[in-house]
PDB file of C-alpha atoms in Angstrom:
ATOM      1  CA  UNK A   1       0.000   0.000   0.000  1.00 47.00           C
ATOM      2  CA  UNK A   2       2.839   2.299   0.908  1.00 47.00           C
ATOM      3  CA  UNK A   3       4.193   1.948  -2.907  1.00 47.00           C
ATOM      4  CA  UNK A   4       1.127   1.985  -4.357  1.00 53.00           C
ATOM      5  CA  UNK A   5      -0.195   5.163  -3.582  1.00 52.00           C
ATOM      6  CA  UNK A   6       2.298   7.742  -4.162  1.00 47.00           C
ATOM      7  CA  UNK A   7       2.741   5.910  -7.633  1.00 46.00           C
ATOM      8  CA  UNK A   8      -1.028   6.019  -8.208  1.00 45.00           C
ATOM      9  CA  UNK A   9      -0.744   9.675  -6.866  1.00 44.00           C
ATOM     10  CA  UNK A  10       2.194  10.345  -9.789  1.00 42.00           C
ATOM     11  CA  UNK A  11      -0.156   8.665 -12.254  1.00 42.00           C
ATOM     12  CA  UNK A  12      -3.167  11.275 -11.661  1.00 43.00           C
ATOM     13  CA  UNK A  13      -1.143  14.355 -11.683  1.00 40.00           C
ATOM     14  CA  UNK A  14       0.596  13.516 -15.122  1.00 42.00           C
ATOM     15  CA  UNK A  15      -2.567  12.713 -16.506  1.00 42.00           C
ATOM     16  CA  UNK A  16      -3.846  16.520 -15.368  1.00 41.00           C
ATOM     17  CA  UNK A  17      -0.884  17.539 -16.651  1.00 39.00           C
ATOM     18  CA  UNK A  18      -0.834  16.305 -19.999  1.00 42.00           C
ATOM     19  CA  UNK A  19      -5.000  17.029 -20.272  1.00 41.00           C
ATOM     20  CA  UNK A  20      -3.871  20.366 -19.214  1.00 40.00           C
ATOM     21  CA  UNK A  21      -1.408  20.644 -22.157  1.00 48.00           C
ATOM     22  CA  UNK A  22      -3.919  19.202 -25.095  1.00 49.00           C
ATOM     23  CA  UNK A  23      -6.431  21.871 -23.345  1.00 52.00           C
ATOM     24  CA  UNK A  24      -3.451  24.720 -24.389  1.00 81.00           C
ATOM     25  CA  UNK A  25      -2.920  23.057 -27.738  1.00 83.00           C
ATOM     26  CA  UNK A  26      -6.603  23.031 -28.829  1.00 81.00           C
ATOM     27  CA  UNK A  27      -8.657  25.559 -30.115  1.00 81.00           C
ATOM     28  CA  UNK A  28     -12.479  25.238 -30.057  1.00 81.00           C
ATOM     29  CA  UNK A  29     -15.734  27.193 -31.845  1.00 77.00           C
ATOM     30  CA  UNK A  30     -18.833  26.858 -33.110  1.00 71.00           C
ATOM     31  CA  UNK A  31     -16.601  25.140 -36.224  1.00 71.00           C
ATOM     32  CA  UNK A  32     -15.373  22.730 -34.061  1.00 76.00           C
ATOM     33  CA  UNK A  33     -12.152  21.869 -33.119  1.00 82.00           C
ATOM     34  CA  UNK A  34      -8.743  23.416 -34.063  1.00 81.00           C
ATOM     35  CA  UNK A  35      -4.857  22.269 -33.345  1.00 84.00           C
ATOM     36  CA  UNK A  36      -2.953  25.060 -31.702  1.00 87.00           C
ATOM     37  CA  UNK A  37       0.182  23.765 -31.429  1.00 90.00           C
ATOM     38  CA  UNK A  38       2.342  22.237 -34.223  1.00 91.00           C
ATOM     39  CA  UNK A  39       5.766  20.229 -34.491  1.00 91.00           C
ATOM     40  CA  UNK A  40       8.194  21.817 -36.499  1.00 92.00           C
ATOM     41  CA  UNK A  41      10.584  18.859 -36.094  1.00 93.00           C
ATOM     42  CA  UNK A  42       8.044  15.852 -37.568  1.00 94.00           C
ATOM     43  CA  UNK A  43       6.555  17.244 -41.492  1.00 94.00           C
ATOM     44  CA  UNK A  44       6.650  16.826 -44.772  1.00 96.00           C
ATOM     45  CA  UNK A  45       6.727  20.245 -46.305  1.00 97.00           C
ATOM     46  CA  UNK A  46       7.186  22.529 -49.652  1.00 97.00           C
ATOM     47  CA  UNK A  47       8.922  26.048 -49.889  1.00 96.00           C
ATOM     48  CA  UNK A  48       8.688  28.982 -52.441  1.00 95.00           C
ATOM     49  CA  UNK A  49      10.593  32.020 -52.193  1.00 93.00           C
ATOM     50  CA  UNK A  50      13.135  34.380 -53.245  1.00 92.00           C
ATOM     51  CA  UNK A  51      15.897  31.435 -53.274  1.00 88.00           C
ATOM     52  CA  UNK A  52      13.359  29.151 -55.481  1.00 92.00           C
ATOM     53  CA  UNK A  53      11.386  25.637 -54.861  1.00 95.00           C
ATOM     54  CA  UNK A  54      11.962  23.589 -52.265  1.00 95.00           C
ATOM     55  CA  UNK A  55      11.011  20.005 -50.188  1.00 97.00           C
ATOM     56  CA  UNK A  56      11.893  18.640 -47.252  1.00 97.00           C
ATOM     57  CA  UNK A  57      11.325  15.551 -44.595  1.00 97.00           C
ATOM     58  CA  UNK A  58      11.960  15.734 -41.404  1.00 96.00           C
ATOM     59  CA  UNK A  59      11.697  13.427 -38.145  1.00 95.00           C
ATOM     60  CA  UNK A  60      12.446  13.294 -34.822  1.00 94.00           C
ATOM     61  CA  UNK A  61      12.057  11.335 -31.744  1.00 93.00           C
ATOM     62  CA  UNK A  62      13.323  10.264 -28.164  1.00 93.00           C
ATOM     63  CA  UNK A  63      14.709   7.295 -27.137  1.00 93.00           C
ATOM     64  CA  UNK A  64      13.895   6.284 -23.406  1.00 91.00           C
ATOM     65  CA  UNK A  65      15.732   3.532 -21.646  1.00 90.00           C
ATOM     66  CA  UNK A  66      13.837   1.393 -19.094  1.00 87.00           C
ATOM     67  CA  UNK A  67      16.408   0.528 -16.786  1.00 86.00           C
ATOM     68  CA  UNK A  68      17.637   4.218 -16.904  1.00 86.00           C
ATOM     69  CA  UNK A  69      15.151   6.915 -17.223  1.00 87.00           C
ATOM     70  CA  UNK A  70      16.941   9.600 -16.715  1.00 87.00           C
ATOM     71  CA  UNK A  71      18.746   9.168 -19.912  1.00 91.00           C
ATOM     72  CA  UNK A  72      17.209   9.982 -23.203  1.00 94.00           C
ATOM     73  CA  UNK A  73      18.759  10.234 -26.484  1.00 95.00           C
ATOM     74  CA  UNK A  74      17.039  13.349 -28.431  1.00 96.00           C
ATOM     75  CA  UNK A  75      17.345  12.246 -32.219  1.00 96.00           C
ATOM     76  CA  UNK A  76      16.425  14.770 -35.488  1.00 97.00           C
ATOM     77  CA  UNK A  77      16.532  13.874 -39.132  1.00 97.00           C
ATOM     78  CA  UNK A  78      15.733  15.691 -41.904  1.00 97.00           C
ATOM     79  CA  UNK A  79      16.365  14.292 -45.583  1.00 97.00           C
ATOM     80  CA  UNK A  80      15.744  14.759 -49.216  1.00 95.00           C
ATOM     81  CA  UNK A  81      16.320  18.541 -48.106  1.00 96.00           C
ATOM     82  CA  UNK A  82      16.648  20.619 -51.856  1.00 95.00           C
ATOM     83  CA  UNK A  83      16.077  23.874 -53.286  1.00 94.00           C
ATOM     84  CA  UNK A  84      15.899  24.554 -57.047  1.00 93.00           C
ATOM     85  CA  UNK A  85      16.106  28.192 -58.687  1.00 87.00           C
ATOM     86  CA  UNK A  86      15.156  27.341 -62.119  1.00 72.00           C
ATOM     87  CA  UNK A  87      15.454  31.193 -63.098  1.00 74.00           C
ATOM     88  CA  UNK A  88      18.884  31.413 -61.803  1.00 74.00           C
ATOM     89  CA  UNK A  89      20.287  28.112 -62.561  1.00 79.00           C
ATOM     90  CA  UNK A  90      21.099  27.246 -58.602  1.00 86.00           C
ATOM     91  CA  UNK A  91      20.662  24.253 -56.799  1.00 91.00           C
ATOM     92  CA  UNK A  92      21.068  22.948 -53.114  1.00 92.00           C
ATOM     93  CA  UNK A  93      20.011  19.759 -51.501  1.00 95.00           C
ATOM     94  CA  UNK A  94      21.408  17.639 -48.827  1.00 96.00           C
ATOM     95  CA  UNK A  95      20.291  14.091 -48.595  1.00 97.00           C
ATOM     96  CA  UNK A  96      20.598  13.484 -44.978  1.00 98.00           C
ATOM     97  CA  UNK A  97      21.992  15.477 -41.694  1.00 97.00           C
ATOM     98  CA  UNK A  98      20.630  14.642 -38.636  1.00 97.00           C
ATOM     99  CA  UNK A  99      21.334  15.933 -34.622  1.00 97.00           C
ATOM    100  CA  UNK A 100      22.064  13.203 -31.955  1.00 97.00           C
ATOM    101  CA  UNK A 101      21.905  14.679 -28.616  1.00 96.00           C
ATOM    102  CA  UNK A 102      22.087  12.553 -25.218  1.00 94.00           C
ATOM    103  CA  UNK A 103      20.917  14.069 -22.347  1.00 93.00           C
ATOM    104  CA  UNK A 104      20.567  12.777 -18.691  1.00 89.00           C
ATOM    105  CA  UNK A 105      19.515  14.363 -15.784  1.00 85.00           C
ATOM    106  CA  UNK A 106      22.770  13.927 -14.161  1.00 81.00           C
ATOM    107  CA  UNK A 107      25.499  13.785 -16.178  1.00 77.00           C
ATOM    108  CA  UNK A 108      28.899  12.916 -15.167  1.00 73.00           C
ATOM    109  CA  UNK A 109      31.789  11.376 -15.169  1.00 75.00           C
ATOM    110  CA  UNK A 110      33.947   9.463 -12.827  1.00 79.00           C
ATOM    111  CA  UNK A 111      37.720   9.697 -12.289  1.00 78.00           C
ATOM    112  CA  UNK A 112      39.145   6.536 -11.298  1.00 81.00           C
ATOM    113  CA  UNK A 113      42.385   7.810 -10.234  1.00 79.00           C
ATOM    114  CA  UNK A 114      43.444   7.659  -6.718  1.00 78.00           C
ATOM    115  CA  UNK A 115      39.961   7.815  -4.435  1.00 80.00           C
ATOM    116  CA  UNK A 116      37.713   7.996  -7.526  1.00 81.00           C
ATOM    117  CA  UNK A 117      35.683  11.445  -8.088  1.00 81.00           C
ATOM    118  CA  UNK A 118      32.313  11.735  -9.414  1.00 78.00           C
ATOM    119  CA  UNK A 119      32.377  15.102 -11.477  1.00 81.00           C
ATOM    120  CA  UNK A 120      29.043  16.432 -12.892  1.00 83.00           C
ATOM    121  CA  UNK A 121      29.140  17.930 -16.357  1.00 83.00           C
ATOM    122  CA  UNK A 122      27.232  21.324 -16.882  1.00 89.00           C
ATOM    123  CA  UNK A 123      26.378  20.110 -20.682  1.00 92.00           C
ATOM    124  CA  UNK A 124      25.355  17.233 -22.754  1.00 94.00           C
ATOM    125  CA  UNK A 125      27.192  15.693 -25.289  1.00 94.00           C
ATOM    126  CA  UNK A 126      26.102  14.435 -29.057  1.00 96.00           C
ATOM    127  CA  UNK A 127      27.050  14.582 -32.718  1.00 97.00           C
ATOM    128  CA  UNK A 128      26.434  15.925 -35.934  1.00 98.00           C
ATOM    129  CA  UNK A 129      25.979  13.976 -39.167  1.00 98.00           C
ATOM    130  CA  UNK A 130      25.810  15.464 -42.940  1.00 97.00           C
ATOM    131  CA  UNK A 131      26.180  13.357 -45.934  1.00 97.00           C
ATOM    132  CA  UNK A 132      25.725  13.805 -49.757  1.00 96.00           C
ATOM    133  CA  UNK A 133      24.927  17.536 -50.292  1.00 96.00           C
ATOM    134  CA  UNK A 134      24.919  19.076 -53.503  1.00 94.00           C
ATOM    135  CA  UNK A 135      25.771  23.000 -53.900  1.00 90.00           C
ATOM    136  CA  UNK A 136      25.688  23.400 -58.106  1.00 87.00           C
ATOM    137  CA  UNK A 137      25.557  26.994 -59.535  1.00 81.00           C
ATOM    138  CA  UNK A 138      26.035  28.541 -62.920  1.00 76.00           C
ATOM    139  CA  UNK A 139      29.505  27.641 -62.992  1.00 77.00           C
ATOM    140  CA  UNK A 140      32.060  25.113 -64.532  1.00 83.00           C
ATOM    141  CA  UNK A 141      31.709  23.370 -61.053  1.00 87.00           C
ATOM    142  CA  UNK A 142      29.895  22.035 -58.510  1.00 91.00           C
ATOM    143  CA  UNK A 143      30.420  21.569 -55.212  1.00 92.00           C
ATOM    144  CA  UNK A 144      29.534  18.126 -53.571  1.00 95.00           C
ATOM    145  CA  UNK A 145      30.063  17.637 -49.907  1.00 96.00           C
ATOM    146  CA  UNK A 146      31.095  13.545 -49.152  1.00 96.00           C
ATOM    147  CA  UNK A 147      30.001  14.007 -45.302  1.00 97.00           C
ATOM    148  CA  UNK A 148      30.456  16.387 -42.890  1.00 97.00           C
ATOM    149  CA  UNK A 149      30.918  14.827 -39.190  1.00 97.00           C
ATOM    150  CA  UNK A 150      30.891  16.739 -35.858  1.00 97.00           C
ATOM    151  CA  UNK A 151      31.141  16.076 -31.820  1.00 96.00           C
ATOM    152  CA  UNK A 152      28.953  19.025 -29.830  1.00 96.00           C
ATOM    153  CA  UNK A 153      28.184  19.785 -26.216  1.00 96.00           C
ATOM    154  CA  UNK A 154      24.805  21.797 -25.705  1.00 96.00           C
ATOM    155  CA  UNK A 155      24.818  24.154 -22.856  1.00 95.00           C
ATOM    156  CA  UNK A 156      21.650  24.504 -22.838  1.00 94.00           C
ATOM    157  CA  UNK A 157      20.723  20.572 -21.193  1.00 92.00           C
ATOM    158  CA  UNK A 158      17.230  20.053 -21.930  1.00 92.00           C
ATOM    159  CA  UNK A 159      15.220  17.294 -22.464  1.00 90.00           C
ATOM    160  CA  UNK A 160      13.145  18.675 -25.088  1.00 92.00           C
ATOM    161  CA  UNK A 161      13.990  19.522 -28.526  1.00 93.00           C
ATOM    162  CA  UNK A 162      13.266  23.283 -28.003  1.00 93.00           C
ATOM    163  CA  UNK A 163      16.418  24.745 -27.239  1.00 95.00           C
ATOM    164  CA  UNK A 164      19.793  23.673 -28.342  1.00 97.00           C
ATOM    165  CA  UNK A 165      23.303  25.641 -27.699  1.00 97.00           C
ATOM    166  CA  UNK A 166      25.872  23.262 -29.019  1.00 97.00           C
ATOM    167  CA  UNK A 167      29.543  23.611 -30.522  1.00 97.00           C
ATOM    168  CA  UNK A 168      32.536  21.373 -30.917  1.00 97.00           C
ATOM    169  CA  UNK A 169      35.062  20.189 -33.558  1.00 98.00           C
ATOM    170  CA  UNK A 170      33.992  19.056 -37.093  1.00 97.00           C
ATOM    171  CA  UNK A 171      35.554  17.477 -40.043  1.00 97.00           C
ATOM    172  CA  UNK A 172      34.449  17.321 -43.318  1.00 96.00           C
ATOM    173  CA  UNK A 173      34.935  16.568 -46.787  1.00 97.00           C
ATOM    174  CA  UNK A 174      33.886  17.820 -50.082  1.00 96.00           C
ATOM    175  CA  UNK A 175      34.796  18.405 -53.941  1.00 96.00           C
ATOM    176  CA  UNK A 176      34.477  19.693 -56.910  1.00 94.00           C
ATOM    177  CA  UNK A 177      32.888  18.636 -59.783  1.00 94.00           C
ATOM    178  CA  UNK A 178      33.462  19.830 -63.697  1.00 91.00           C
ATOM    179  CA  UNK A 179      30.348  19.844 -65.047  1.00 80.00           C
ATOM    180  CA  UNK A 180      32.219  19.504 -68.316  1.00 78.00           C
ATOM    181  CA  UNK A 181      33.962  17.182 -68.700  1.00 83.00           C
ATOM    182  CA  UNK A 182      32.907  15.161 -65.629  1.00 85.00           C
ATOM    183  CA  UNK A 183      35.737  14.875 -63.396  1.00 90.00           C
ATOM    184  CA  UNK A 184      37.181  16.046 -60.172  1.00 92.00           C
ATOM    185  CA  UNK A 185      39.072  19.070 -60.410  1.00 93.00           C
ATOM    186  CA  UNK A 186      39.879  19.623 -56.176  1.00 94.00           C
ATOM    187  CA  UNK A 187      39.332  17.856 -52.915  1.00 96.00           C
ATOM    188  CA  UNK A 188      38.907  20.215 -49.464  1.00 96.00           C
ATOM    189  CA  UNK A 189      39.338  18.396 -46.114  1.00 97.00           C
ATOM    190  CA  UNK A 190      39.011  19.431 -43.119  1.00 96.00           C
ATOM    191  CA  UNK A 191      40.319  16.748 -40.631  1.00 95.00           C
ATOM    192  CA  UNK A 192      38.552  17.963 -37.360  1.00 96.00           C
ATOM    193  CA  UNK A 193      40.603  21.556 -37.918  1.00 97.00           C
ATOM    194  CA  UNK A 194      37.061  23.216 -37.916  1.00 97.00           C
ATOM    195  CA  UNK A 195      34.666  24.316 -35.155  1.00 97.00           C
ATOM    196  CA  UNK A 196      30.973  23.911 -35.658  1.00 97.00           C
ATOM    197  CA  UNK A 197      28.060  25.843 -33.915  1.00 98.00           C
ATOM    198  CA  UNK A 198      24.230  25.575 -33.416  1.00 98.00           C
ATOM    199  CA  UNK A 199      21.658  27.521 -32.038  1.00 97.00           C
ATOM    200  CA  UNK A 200      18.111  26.867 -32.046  1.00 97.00           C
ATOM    201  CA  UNK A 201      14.591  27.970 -30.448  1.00 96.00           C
ATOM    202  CA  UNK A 202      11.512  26.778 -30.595  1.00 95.00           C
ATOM    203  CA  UNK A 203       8.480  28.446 -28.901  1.00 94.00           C
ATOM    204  CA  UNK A 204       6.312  25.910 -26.770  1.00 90.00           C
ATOM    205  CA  UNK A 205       3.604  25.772 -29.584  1.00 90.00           C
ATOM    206  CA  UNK A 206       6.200  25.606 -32.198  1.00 91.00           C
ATOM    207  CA  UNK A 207       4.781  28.532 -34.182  1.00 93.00           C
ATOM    208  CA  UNK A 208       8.444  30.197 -34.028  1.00 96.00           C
ATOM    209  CA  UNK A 209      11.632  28.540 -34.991  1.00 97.00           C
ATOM    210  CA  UNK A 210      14.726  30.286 -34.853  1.00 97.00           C
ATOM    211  CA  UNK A 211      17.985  28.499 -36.014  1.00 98.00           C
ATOM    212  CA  UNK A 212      21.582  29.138 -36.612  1.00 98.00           C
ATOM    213  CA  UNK A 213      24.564  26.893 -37.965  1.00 97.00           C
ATOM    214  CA  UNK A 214      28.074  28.354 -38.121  1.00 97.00           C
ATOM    215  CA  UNK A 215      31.522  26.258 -39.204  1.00 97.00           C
ATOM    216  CA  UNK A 216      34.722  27.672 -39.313  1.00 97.00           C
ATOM    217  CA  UNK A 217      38.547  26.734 -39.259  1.00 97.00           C
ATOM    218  CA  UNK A 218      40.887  25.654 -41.415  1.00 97.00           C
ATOM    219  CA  UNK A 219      40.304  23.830 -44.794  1.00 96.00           C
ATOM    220  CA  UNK A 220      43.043  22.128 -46.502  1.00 97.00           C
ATOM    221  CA  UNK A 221      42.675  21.750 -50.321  1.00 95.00           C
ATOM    222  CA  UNK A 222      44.594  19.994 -53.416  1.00 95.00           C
ATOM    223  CA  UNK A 223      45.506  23.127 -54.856  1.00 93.00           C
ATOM    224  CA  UNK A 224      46.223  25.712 -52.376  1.00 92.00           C
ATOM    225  CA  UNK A 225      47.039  23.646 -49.587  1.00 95.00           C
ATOM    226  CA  UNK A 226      45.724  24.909 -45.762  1.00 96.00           C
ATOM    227  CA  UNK A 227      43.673  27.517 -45.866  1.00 95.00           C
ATOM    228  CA  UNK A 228      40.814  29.594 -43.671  1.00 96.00           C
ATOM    229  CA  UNK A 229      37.328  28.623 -44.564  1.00 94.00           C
ATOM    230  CA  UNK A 230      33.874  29.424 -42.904  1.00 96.00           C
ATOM    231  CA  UNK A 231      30.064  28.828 -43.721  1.00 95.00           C
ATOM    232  CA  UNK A 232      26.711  30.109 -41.452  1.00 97.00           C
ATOM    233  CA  UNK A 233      23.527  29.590 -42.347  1.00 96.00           C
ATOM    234  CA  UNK A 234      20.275  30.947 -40.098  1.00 97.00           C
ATOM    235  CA  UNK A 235      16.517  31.229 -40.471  1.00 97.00           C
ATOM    236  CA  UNK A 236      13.653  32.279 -38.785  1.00 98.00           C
ATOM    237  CA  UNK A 237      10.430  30.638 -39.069  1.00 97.00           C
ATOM    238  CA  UNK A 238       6.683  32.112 -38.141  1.00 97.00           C
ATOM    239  CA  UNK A 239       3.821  29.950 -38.563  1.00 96.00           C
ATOM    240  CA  UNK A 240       1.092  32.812 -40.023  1.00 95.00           C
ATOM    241  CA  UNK A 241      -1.848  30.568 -40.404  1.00 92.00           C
ATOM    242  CA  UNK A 242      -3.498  26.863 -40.968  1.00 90.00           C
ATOM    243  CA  UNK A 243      -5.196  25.102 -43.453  1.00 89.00           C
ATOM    244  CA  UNK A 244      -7.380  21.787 -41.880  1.00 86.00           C
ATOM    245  CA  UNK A 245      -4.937  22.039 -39.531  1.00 87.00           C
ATOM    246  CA  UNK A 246      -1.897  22.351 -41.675  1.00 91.00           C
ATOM    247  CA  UNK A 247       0.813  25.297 -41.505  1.00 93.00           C
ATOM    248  CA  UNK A 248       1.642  28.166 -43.900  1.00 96.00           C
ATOM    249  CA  UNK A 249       4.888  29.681 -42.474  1.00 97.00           C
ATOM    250  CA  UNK A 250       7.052  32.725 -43.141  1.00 97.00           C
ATOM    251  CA  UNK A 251      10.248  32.115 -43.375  1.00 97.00           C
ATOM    252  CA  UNK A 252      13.591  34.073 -43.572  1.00 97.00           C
ATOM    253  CA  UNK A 253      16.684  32.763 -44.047  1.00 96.00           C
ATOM    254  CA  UNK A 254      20.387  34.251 -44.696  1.00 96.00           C
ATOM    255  CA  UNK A 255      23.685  32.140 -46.172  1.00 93.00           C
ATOM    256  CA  UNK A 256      27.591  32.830 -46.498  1.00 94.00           C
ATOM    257  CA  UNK A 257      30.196  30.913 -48.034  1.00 90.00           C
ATOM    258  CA  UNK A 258      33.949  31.945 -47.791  1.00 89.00           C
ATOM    259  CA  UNK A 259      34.851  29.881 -50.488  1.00 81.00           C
ATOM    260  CA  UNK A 260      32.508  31.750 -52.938  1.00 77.00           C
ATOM    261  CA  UNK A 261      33.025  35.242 -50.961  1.00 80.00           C
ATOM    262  CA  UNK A 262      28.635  35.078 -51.613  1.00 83.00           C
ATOM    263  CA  UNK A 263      25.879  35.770 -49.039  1.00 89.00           C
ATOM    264  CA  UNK A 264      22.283  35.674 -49.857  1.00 88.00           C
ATOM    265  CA  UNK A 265      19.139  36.130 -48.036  1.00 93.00           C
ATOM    266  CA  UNK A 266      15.580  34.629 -48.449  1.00 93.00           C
ATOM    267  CA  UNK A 267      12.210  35.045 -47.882  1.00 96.00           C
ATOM    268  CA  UNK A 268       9.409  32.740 -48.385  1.00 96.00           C
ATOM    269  CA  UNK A 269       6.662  30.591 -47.700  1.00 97.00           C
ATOM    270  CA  UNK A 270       6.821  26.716 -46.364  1.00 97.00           C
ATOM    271  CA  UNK A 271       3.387  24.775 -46.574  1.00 96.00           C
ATOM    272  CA  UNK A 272       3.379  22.071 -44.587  1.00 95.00           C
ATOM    273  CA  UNK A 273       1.616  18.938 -46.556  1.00 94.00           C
ATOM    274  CA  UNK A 274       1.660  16.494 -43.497  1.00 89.00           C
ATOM    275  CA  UNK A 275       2.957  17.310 -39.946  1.00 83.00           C
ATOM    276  CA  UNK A 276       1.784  16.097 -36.121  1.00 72.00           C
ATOM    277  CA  UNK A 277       0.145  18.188 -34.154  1.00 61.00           C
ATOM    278  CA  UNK A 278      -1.348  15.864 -31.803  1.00 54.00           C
ATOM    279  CA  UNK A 279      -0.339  17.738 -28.351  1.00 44.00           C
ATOM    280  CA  UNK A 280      -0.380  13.941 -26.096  1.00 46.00           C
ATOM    281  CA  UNK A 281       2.664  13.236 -28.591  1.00 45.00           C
ATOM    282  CA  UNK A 282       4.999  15.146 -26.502  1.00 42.00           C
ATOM    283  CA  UNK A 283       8.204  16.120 -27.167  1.00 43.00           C
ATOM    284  CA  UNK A 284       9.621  16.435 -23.534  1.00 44.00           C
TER     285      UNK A 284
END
């Protein structure tokens, strides 16, 4: 009875708790019901603007672990990720990159040297995964990145996917491509020489999405040997209105390239085709 109760007690409040969430995350009038509250991190969505076409699929989930549950693994996806400016003869698509974060409520580690030492660690710790992206422009080349591989620790140790402050060392390797004749013309590698940053924000109904991805460091190539490189990319996204529940977002977005001295800057529209919404699928 003494275990029983305080679990059954636990049990009732989380149940108020998340009824007290779906309350937040659904509207209601004399239409009916309305969602409130979206997922930025689970769609299948389109983009038009300034920069062109667009599609992308993204996914993400937690991993819980019965025998320790105060460990989760936070895991995001997002493939098949392009954008085509017909008019200007530009095209950029990634076919993966993905974000795995582990987080647990006290992380540490223990120093086994003389009387071993617990130490707690103010951050979590994770990686960063890119493979096969495509940059190809009206030029004689184009730029294809082999994979682009990172260790981070996020700061900002939460167990939900709505905040992220990460950085560590990345490596990466890309080329380029004649267009014609097909054939390599220069390999850059960066052999963990570069530091990579992310910051992201997501309101609690995930109608605003701010994110921002820097790398920089030194790039070695074939023809000029070591030399400084550095890439950002950012965007903000603002969910404006819904369609039977589905999203129509503005979105701004800014991107530099040291290699190609170029920064542009977007705005458009993403329409979300299929995305979940349900508020009980919570992403704590």
């Amino acid at each position: 009875m003494g275990t029983t109760t305080p679990t059954l007690i636990a049990l009732i409040v989380a149940a108020q708790v998340a009824t007290a969430h779906a309350e937040n995350c659904t509207g209601v009038s004399s239409a009916g019901k309305f969602a409130l509250c979206f997922d930025p991190g689970n769609r299948i969505s389109v983009t038009a603007g300034s920069d062109g076409f667009g599609a992308a699929v993204a996914m993400r989930h937690i991993m819980h672990f019965d025998d320790e549950p105060d460990l989760v693994w936070k895991l995001e996806h997002v493939a098949l990720d392009a954008t085509h400016a017909g008019f200007s003869d530009r095209f950029t698509g990634a076919i993966y990159r993905g974000y795995f974060m582990r987080h647990a409520r006290d992380g540490h580690i223990v120093l086994p040297l003389g009387v071993p030492k617990k130490v707690f660690l103010p951050f979590d710790v994770g990686a960063y995964a890119e493979v096969g992206t495509v940059t190809w422009r009206d030029l004689p080349t184009t730029r294809i990145g082999i994979v682009n591989l990172g260790g981070m620790v996020d700061f900002a140790r939460t167990r939900t996917f709505r905040r992220r402050l990460a950085f560590g060392p990345s490596a990466r390797w890309d080329v380029d491509v004649m267009q014609s004749p097909r054939q390599i013309t220069e390999h850059f590698v960066a052999p963990f020489s570069t530091a990579m940053a992310n910051l992201r924000f997501e309101s609690a109904n995930g109608r605003l999405v701010g994110d921002l991805r820097a790398e920089a460091g030194l790039v070695w190539s074939t023809l000029n040997g070591w030399e400084p490189g550095a890439r950002a990319e950012a965007f903000l996204e603002r969910i404006m209105l819904a369609i039977n529940d589905r999203p129509i977002s503005l979105v701004l977005g800014a991107r530099y390239e040291s290699d190609t001295g170029e920064a542009i800057a977007r705005v458009g529209a993403r329409i979300v085709l299929f995305d979940r919404h349900d508020p009980r699928v919570s992403l704590d």
